[in-house]
Amino acid sequence: MIKNLQDTLTLNNGVKMPGFGFGVFQIPDDQTAAAVSNAIQQGYRLIDTAQIYGNEAGTGAGIQAGLAKTGLQRSDLFVTSKVWNDHLSYEETIAAYNDSLAKLGLDYLDLYLIHWPGDDAYRESWRALEDLYLAGKIKAIGVSNFEQHHFDDLMTTARVKPVLNQVEIHPLLTQEPMRAYAADHDFLLQAWSPLAQGKLFGNPVMEQVAQKYGKSVAQLILKWDVQRDVLVITKSTNPDRIAANADVFDFTISDADMAAIDALNAGLRVGPNPDEFDF
């Protein structure tokens, strides 16, 4: 379990990745630079974006501003992007990576993910990611929104095992089968939409437990993830909320309260089902 905002978990290829990060999903490009720079200044070291977000340029500008204001080096940050796997060929995936890198203004990525399995449309894209990784252009490669059968299928031909699967995780969708599968297959899980788009705000169980620890429901959920060794991505453009989201390292949720939160699982998604979503 990570102990602070800069603490890391080790991926299956030995690379260390911050367990708590800042994401930019749905932040307009012209607002992204300020948000990313602020997050870096507040101590975040993991920055997560994606090709489809349309804000890689703003993310890159925010990274440069944040480095300038803190005196940090590029190597102090861990930057993730994702290829929008729209049935891409090998060549299209390589081109997408190069385009993302150019927009970000970086010379390498720490982590590059296939964003969605897309009706099993990931095989050629994964081969491209493997070659980029083996050429030293990416520190680690992984997947997002993969179900177990997608992962099983990928591994029949993969030369490099994914280090991570970024999936929807929150107390209404605890993803226990995937957690067990990840442990058995030596990759980590990272939660997107950890706050379930606010659907747990006002929940009586969450409100009661949060009050017990003197924390908000959002902070309680994020600490629940941390205690389960699930990597977390948070998002906000509000500097105060960016700070509050990271204020989760001064308390520990009891086993009984963890179980009470786990019991809220309803298999409820706030995002698309990977087995039904194609684009």
PDB file of N, CA and C in Angstrom, residues 120-191:
ATOM      1  N   ASP A 120     -12.300  -7.127 -30.081  1.00  0.00           N
ATOM      2  CA  ASP A 120     -11.064  -7.892 -30.317  1.00  0.00           C
ATOM      3  C   ASP A 120     -10.192  -7.262 -31.402  1.00  0.00           C
ATOM      4  N   ALA A 121     -10.157  -5.937 -31.454  1.00  0.00           N
ATOM      5  CA  ALA A 121      -9.428  -5.228 -32.512  1.00  0.00           C
ATOM      6  C   ALA A 121      -8.058  -4.757 -32.037  1.00  0.00           C
ATOM      7  N   TYR A 122      -7.449  -5.510 -31.145  1.00  0.00           N
ATOM      8  CA  TYR A 122      -6.245  -5.032 -30.475  1.00  0.00           C
ATOM      9  C   TYR A 122      -4.972  -5.748 -30.883  1.00  0.00           C
ATOM     10  N   ARG A 123      -5.033  -6.791 -31.661  1.00  0.00           N
ATOM     11  CA  ARG A 123      -3.839  -7.616 -31.888  1.00  0.00           C
ATOM     12  C   ARG A 123      -2.739  -6.864 -32.615  1.00  0.00           C
ATOM     13  N   GLU A 124      -3.079  -6.176 -33.700  1.00  0.00           N
ATOM     14  CA  GLU A 124      -2.070  -5.430 -34.441  1.00  0.00           C
ATOM     15  C   GLU A 124      -1.545  -4.251 -33.616  1.00  0.00           C
ATOM     16  N   SER A 125      -2.435  -3.602 -32.896  1.00  0.00           N
ATOM     17  CA  SER A 125      -2.007  -2.487 -32.054  1.00  0.00           C
ATOM     18  C   SER A 125      -1.024  -2.970 -30.990  1.00  0.00           C
ATOM     19  N   TRP A 126      -1.310  -4.108 -30.399  1.00  0.00           N
ATOM     20  CA  TRP A 126      -0.409  -4.611 -29.351  1.00  0.00           C
ATOM     21  C   TRP A 126       0.966  -4.944 -29.919  1.00  0.00           C
ATOM     22  N   ARG A 127       1.012  -5.494 -31.117  1.00  0.00           N
ATOM     23  CA  ARG A 127       2.302  -5.798 -31.742  1.00  0.00           C
ATOM     24  C   ARG A 127       3.106  -4.516 -31.935  1.00  0.00           C
ATOM     25  N   ALA A 128       2.430  -3.427 -32.305  1.00  0.00           N
ATOM     26  CA  ALA A 128       3.114  -2.144 -32.449  1.00  0.00           C
ATOM     27  C   ALA A 128       3.618  -1.640 -31.095  1.00  0.00           C
ATOM     28  N   LEU A 129       2.789  -1.745 -30.065  1.00  0.00           N
ATOM     29  CA  LEU A 129       3.227  -1.323 -28.730  1.00  0.00           C
ATOM     30  C   LEU A 129       4.437  -2.138 -28.276  1.00  0.00           C
ATOM     31  N   GLU A 130       4.414  -3.428 -28.544  1.00  0.00           N
ATOM     32  CA  GLU A 130       5.550  -4.275 -28.172  1.00  0.00           C
ATOM     33  C   GLU A 130       6.830  -3.796 -28.849  1.00  0.00           C
ATOM     34  N   ASP A 131       6.747  -3.487 -30.127  1.00  0.00           N
ATOM     35  CA  ASP A 131       7.946  -3.052 -30.851  1.00  0.00           C
ATOM     36  C   ASP A 131       8.442  -1.701 -30.337  1.00  0.00           C
ATOM     37  N   LEU A 132       7.522  -0.791 -30.033  1.00  0.00           N
ATOM     38  CA  LEU A 132       7.917   0.491 -29.452  1.00  0.00           C
ATOM     39  C   LEU A 132       8.593   0.283 -28.098  1.00  0.00           C
ATOM     40  N   TYR A 133       8.050  -0.620 -27.308  1.00  0.00           N
ATOM     41  CA  TYR A 133       8.626  -0.922 -25.994  1.00  0.00           C
ATOM     42  C   TYR A 133       9.999  -1.569 -26.136  1.00  0.00           C
ATOM     43  N   LEU A 134      10.107  -2.549 -27.001  1.00  0.00           N
ATOM     44  CA  LEU A 134      11.378  -3.252 -27.179  1.00  0.00           C
ATOM     45  C   LEU A 134      12.446  -2.350 -27.779  1.00  0.00           C
ATOM     46  N   ALA A 135      12.009  -1.303 -28.477  1.00  0.00           N
ATOM     47  CA  ALA A 135      12.948  -0.324 -29.030  1.00  0.00           C
ATOM     48  C   ALA A 135      13.331   0.749 -28.007  1.00  0.00           C
ATOM     49  N   GLY A 136      12.756   0.688 -26.808  1.00  0.00           N
ATOM     50  CA  GLY A 136      13.095   1.631 -25.752  1.00  0.00           C
ATOM     51  C   GLY A 136      12.372   2.954 -25.817  1.00  0.00           C
ATOM     52  N   LYS A 137      11.295   3.029 -26.621  1.00  0.00           N
ATOM     53  CA  LYS A 137      10.577   4.297 -26.772  1.00  0.00           C
ATOM     54  C   LYS A 137       9.460   4.476 -25.735  1.00  0.00           C
ATOM     55  N   ILE A 138       9.146   3.413 -25.021  1.00  0.00           N
ATOM     56  CA  ILE A 138       8.142   3.433 -23.956  1.00  0.00           C
ATOM     57  C   ILE A 138       8.712   2.624 -22.794  1.00  0.00           C
ATOM     58  N   LYS A 139       8.514   3.093 -21.576  1.00  0.00           N
ATOM     59  CA  LYS A 139       9.033   2.369 -20.417  1.00  0.00           C
ATOM     60  C   LYS A 139       8.197   1.133 -20.077  1.00  0.00           C
ATOM     61  N   ALA A 140       6.892   1.192 -20.383  1.00  0.00           N
ATOM     62  CA  ALA A 140       6.002   0.080 -20.068  1.00  0.00           C
ATOM     63  C   ALA A 140       4.765   0.169 -20.946  1.00  0.00           C
ATOM     64  N   ILE A 141       4.137  -0.978 -21.213  1.00  0.00           N
ATOM     65  CA  ILE A 141       2.925  -1.007 -22.036  1.00  0.00           C
ATOM     66  C   ILE A 141       1.842  -1.801 -21.325  1.00  0.00           C
ATOM     67  N   GLY A 142       0.594  -1.419 -21.597  1.00  0.00           N
ATOM     68  CA  GLY A 142      -0.508  -2.089 -20.936  1.00  0.00           C
ATOM     69  C   GLY A 142      -1.803  -1.915 -21.706  1.00  0.00           C
ATOM     70  N   VAL A 143      -2.890  -2.234 -21.044  1.00  0.00           N
ATOM     71  CA  VAL A 143      -4.203  -2.200 -21.678  1.00  0.00           C
ATOM     72  C   VAL A 143      -5.187  -1.473 -20.768  1.00  0.00           C
ATOM     73  N   SER A 144      -6.340  -1.175 -21.337  1.00  0.00           N
ATOM     74  CA  SER A 144      -7.395  -0.502 -20.591  1.00  0.00           C
ATOM     75  C   SER A 144      -8.734  -1.108 -20.993  1.00  0.00           C
ATOM     76  N   ASN A 145      -9.583  -1.324 -20.022  1.00  0.00           N
ATOM     77  CA  ASN A 145     -10.936  -1.849 -20.265  1.00  0.00           C
ATOM     78  C   ASN A 145     -10.938  -3.264 -20.836  1.00  0.00           C
ATOM     79  N   PHE A 146      -9.925  -4.034 -20.540  1.00  0.00           N
ATOM     80  CA  PHE A 146      -9.876  -5.425 -20.980  1.00  0.00           C
ATOM     81  C   PHE A 146     -10.551  -6.322 -19.956  1.00  0.00           C
ATOM     82  N   GLU A 147     -11.421  -7.183 -20.432  1.00  0.00           N
ATOM     83  CA  GLU A 147     -11.992  -8.249 -19.621  1.00  0.00           C
ATOM     84  C   GLU A 147     -11.022  -9.437 -19.631  1.00  0.00           C
ATOM     85  N   GLN A 148     -11.296 -10.425 -18.805  1.00  0.00           N
ATOM     86  CA  GLN A 148     -10.379 -11.559 -18.698  1.00  0.00           C
ATOM     87  C   GLN A 148     -10.183 -12.258 -20.039  1.00  0.00           C
ATOM     88  N   HIS A 149     -11.260 -12.415 -20.809  1.00  0.00           N
ATOM     89  CA  HIS A 149     -11.117 -13.152 -22.069  1.00  0.00           C
ATOM     90  C   HIS A 149     -10.306 -12.366 -23.083  1.00  0.00           C
ATOM     91  N   HIS A 150     -10.353 -11.031 -23.022  1.00  0.00           N
ATOM     92  CA  HIS A 150      -9.491 -10.230 -23.890  1.00  0.00           C
ATOM     93  C   HIS A 150      -8.024 -10.466 -23.539  1.00  0.00           C
ATOM     94  N   PHE A 151      -7.751 -10.461 -22.241  1.00  0.00           N
ATOM     95  CA  PHE A 151      -6.378 -10.657 -21.785  1.00  0.00           C
ATOM     96  C   PHE A 151      -5.889 -12.053 -22.170  1.00  0.00           C
ATOM     97  N   ASP A 152      -6.723 -13.058 -21.951  1.00  0.00           N
ATOM     98  CA  ASP A 152      -6.344 -14.434 -22.309  1.00  0.00           C
ATOM     99  C   ASP A 152      -6.025 -14.539 -23.792  1.00  0.00           C
ATOM    100  N   ASP A 153      -6.855 -13.928 -24.610  1.00  0.00           N
ATOM    101  CA  ASP A 153      -6.644 -13.977 -26.053  1.00  0.00           C
ATOM    102  C   ASP A 153      -5.357 -13.257 -26.436  1.00  0.00           C
ATOM    103  N   LEU A 154      -5.132 -12.090 -25.850  1.00  0.00           N
ATOM    104  CA  LEU A 154      -3.925 -11.331 -26.162  1.00  0.00           C
ATOM    105  C   LEU A 154      -2.677 -12.136 -25.834  1.00  0.00           C
ATOM    106  N   MET A 155      -2.711 -12.844 -24.718  1.00  0.00           N
ATOM    107  CA  MET A 155      -1.523 -13.559 -24.277  1.00  0.00           C
ATOM    108  C   MET A 155      -1.211 -14.794 -25.123  1.00  0.00           C
ATOM    109  N   THR A 156      -2.119 -15.188 -26.006  1.00  0.00           N
ATOM    110  CA  THR A 156      -1.806 -16.323 -26.885  1.00  0.00           C
ATOM    111  C   THR A 156      -0.749 -15.949 -27.922  1.00  0.00           C
ATOM    112  N   THR A 157      -0.598 -14.665 -28.209  1.00  0.00           N
ATOM    113  CA  THR A 157       0.385 -14.228 -29.209  1.00  0.00           C
ATOM    114  C   THR A 157       1.365 -13.173 -28.678  1.00  0.00           C
ATOM    115  N   ALA A 158       1.121 -12.636 -27.497  1.00  0.00           N
ATOM    116  CA  ALA A 158       1.937 -11.538 -26.981  1.00  0.00           C
ATOM    117  C   ALA A 158       3.365 -11.981 -26.684  1.00  0.00           C
ATOM    118  N   ARG A 159       4.304 -11.107 -27.002  1.00  0.00           N
ATOM    119  CA  ARG A 159       5.703 -11.305 -26.616  1.00  0.00           C
ATOM    120  C   ARG A 159       5.999 -10.603 -25.293  1.00  0.00           C
ATOM    121  N   VAL A 160       5.201  -9.572 -24.981  1.00  0.00           N
ATOM    122  CA  VAL A 160       5.382  -8.780 -23.768  1.00  0.00           C
ATOM    123  C   VAL A 160       4.058  -8.771 -23.014  1.00  0.00           C
ATOM    124  N   LYS A 161       4.101  -9.121 -21.745  1.00  0.00           N
ATOM    125  CA  LYS A 161       2.879  -9.113 -20.935  1.00  0.00           C
ATOM    126  C   LYS A 161       2.517  -7.686 -20.539  1.00  0.00           C
ATOM    127  N   PRO A 162       1.242  -7.313 -20.641  1.00  0.00           N
ATOM    128  CA  PRO A 162       0.832  -5.989 -20.141  1.00  0.00           C
ATOM    129  C   PRO A 162       1.195  -5.831 -18.666  1.00  0.00           C
ATOM    130  N   VAL A 163       1.606  -4.628 -18.308  1.00  0.00           N
ATOM    131  CA  VAL A 163       1.954  -4.367 -16.912  1.00  0.00           C
ATOM    132  C   VAL A 163       0.748  -3.949 -16.097  1.00  0.00           C
ATOM    133  N   LEU A 164      -0.336  -3.533 -16.786  1.00  0.00           N
ATOM    134  CA  LEU A 164      -1.440  -2.880 -16.092  1.00  0.00           C
ATOM    135  C   LEU A 164      -2.702  -2.960 -16.936  1.00  0.00           C
ATOM    136  N   ASN A 165      -3.835  -3.009 -16.261  1.00  0.00           N
ATOM    137  CA  ASN A 165      -5.139  -2.901 -16.899  1.00  0.00           C
ATOM    138  C   ASN A 165      -5.894  -1.771 -16.199  1.00  0.00           C
ATOM    139  N   GLN A 166      -6.207  -0.730 -16.949  1.00  0.00           N
ATOM    140  CA  GLN A 166      -6.941   0.417 -16.390  1.00  0.00           C
ATOM    141  C   GLN A 166      -8.430   0.186 -16.648  1.00  0.00           C
ATOM    142  N   VAL A 167      -9.199   0.039 -15.581  1.00  0.00           N
ATOM    143  CA  VAL A 167     -10.610  -0.326 -15.704  1.00  0.00           C
ATOM    144  C   VAL A 167     -11.462   0.515 -14.766  1.00  0.00           C
ATOM    145  N   GLU A 168     -12.754   0.500 -15.011  1.00  0.00           N
ATOM    146  CA  GLU A 168     -13.687   1.176 -14.117  1.00  0.00           C
ATOM    147  C   GLU A 168     -13.754   0.420 -12.790  1.00  0.00           C
ATOM    148  N   ILE A 169     -13.421   1.101 -11.716  1.00  0.00           N
ATOM    149  CA  ILE A 169     -13.473   0.509 -10.373  1.00  0.00           C
ATOM    150  C   ILE A 169     -13.988   1.560  -9.399  1.00  0.00           C
ATOM    151  N   HIS A 170     -14.955   1.176  -8.601  1.00  0.00           N
ATOM    152  CA  HIS A 170     -15.466   1.998  -7.507  1.00  0.00           C
ATOM    153  C   HIS A 170     -16.285   1.078  -6.614  1.00  0.00           C
ATOM    154  N   PRO A 171     -16.765   1.542  -5.468  1.00  0.00           N
ATOM    155  CA  PRO A 171     -17.484   0.635  -4.566  1.00  0.00           C
ATOM    156  C   PRO A 171     -18.760   0.014  -5.144  1.00  0.00           C
ATOM    157  N   LEU A 172     -19.323   0.587  -6.202  1.00  0.00           N
ATOM    158  CA  LEU A 172     -20.479  -0.022  -6.850  1.00  0.00           C
ATOM    159  C   LEU A 172     -20.060  -1.052  -7.910  1.00  0.00           C
ATOM    160  N   LEU A 173     -18.765  -1.079  -8.228  1.00  0.00           N
ATOM    161  CA  LEU A 173     -18.208  -2.036  -9.188  1.00  0.00           C
ATOM    162  C   LEU A 173     -16.797  -2.384  -8.705  1.00  0.00           C
ATOM    163  N   THR A 174     -16.722  -3.288  -7.739  1.00  0.00           N
ATOM    164  CA  THR A 174     -15.455  -3.544  -7.048  1.00  0.00           C
ATOM    165  C   THR A 174     -14.472  -4.367  -7.878  1.00  0.00           C
ATOM    166  N   GLN A 175     -14.955  -5.038  -8.917  1.00  0.00           N
ATOM    167  CA  GLN A 175     -14.081  -5.772  -9.828  1.00  0.00           C
ATOM    168  C   GLN A 175     -13.269  -6.858  -9.106  1.00  0.00           C
ATOM    169  N   GLU A 176     -13.898  -7.554  -8.150  1.00  0.00           N
ATOM    170  CA  GLU A 176     -13.168  -8.588  -7.409  1.00  0.00           C
ATOM    171  C   GLU A 176     -12.649  -9.712  -8.307  1.00  0.00           C
ATOM    172  N   PRO A 177     -13.430 -10.230  -9.270  1.00  0.00           N
ATOM    173  CA  PRO A 177     -12.867 -11.266 -10.151  1.00  0.00           C
ATOM    174  C   PRO A 177     -11.647 -10.777 -10.924  1.00  0.00           C
ATOM    175  N   MET A 178     -11.687  -9.538 -11.397  1.00  0.00           N
ATOM    176  CA  MET A 178     -10.535  -8.996 -12.112  1.00  0.00           C
ATOM    177  C   MET A 178      -9.355  -8.783 -11.179  1.00  0.00           C
ATOM    178  N   ARG A 179      -9.609  -8.393  -9.938  1.00  0.00           N
ATOM    179  CA  ARG A 179      -8.514  -8.246  -8.975  1.00  0.00           C
ATOM    180  C   ARG A 179      -7.812  -9.570  -8.754  1.00  0.00           C
ATOM    181  N   ALA A 180      -8.586 -10.636  -8.611  1.00  0.00           N
ATOM    182  CA  ALA A 180      -7.984 -11.957  -8.415  1.00  0.00           C
ATOM    183  C   ALA A 180      -7.223 -12.397  -9.658  1.00  0.00           C
ATOM    184  N   TYR A 181      -7.804 -12.133 -10.817  1.00  0.00           N
ATOM    185  CA  TYR A 181      -7.165 -12.492 -12.083  1.00  0.00           C
ATOM    186  C   TYR A 181      -5.852 -11.720 -12.251  1.00  0.00           C
ATOM    187  N   ALA A 182      -5.858 -10.442 -11.919  1.00  0.00           N
ATOM    188  CA  ALA A 182      -4.649  -9.626 -12.039  1.00  0.00           C
ATOM    189  C   ALA A 182      -3.552 -10.156 -11.124  1.00  0.00           C
ATOM    190  N   ALA A 183      -3.924 -10.520  -9.911  1.00  0.00           N
ATOM    191  CA  ALA A 183      -2.929 -11.066  -8.982  1.00  0.00           C
ATOM    192  C   ALA A 183      -2.342 -12.373  -9.525  1.00  0.00           C
ATOM    193  N   ASP A 184      -3.196 -13.219 -10.084  1.00  0.00           N
ATOM    194  CA  ASP A 184      -2.734 -14.507 -10.622  1.00  0.00           C
ATOM    195  C   ASP A 184      -1.843 -14.327 -11.848  1.00  0.00           C
ATOM    196  N   HIS A 185      -2.069 -13.247 -12.616  1.00  0.00           N
ATOM    197  CA  HIS A 185      -1.341 -13.048 -13.873  1.00  0.00           C
ATOM    198  C   HIS A 185      -0.306 -11.914 -13.790  1.00  0.00           C
ATOM    199  N   ASP A 186      -0.046 -11.431 -12.591  1.00  0.00           N
ATOM    200  CA  ASP A 186       1.052 -10.510 -12.330  1.00  0.00           C
ATOM    201  C   ASP A 186       0.960  -9.212 -13.130  1.00  0.00           C
ATOM    202  N   PHE A 187      -0.196  -8.563 -13.058  1.00  0.00           N
ATOM    203  CA  PHE A 187      -0.300  -7.189 -13.545  1.00  0.00           C
ATOM    204  C   PHE A 187      -1.128  -6.398 -12.541  1.00  0.00           C
ATOM    205  N   LEU A 188      -1.014  -5.081 -12.595  1.00  0.00           N
ATOM    206  CA  LEU A 188      -1.710  -4.218 -11.649  1.00  0.00           C
ATOM    207  C   LEU A 188      -2.993  -3.674 -12.254  1.00  0.00           C
ATOM    208  N   LEU A 189      -3.889  -3.239 -11.373  1.00  0.00           N
ATOM    209  CA  LEU A 189      -5.115  -2.577 -11.793  1.00  0.00           C
ATOM    210  C   LEU A 189      -5.049  -1.099 -11.440  1.00  0.00           C
ATOM    211  N   GLN A 190      -5.602  -0.290 -12.321  1.00  0.00           N
ATOM    212  CA  GLN A 190      -5.719   1.138 -12.085  1.00  0.00           C
ATOM    213  C   GLN A 190      -7.171   1.535 -12.306  1.00  0.00           C
ATOM    214  N   ALA A 191      -7.701   2.346 -11.395  1.00  0.00           N
ATOM    215  CA  ALA A 191      -9.116   2.703 -11.432  1.00  0.00           C
ATOM    216  C   ALA A 191      -9.349   3.987 -12.202  1.00  0.00           C
TER     217      ALA A 191
END
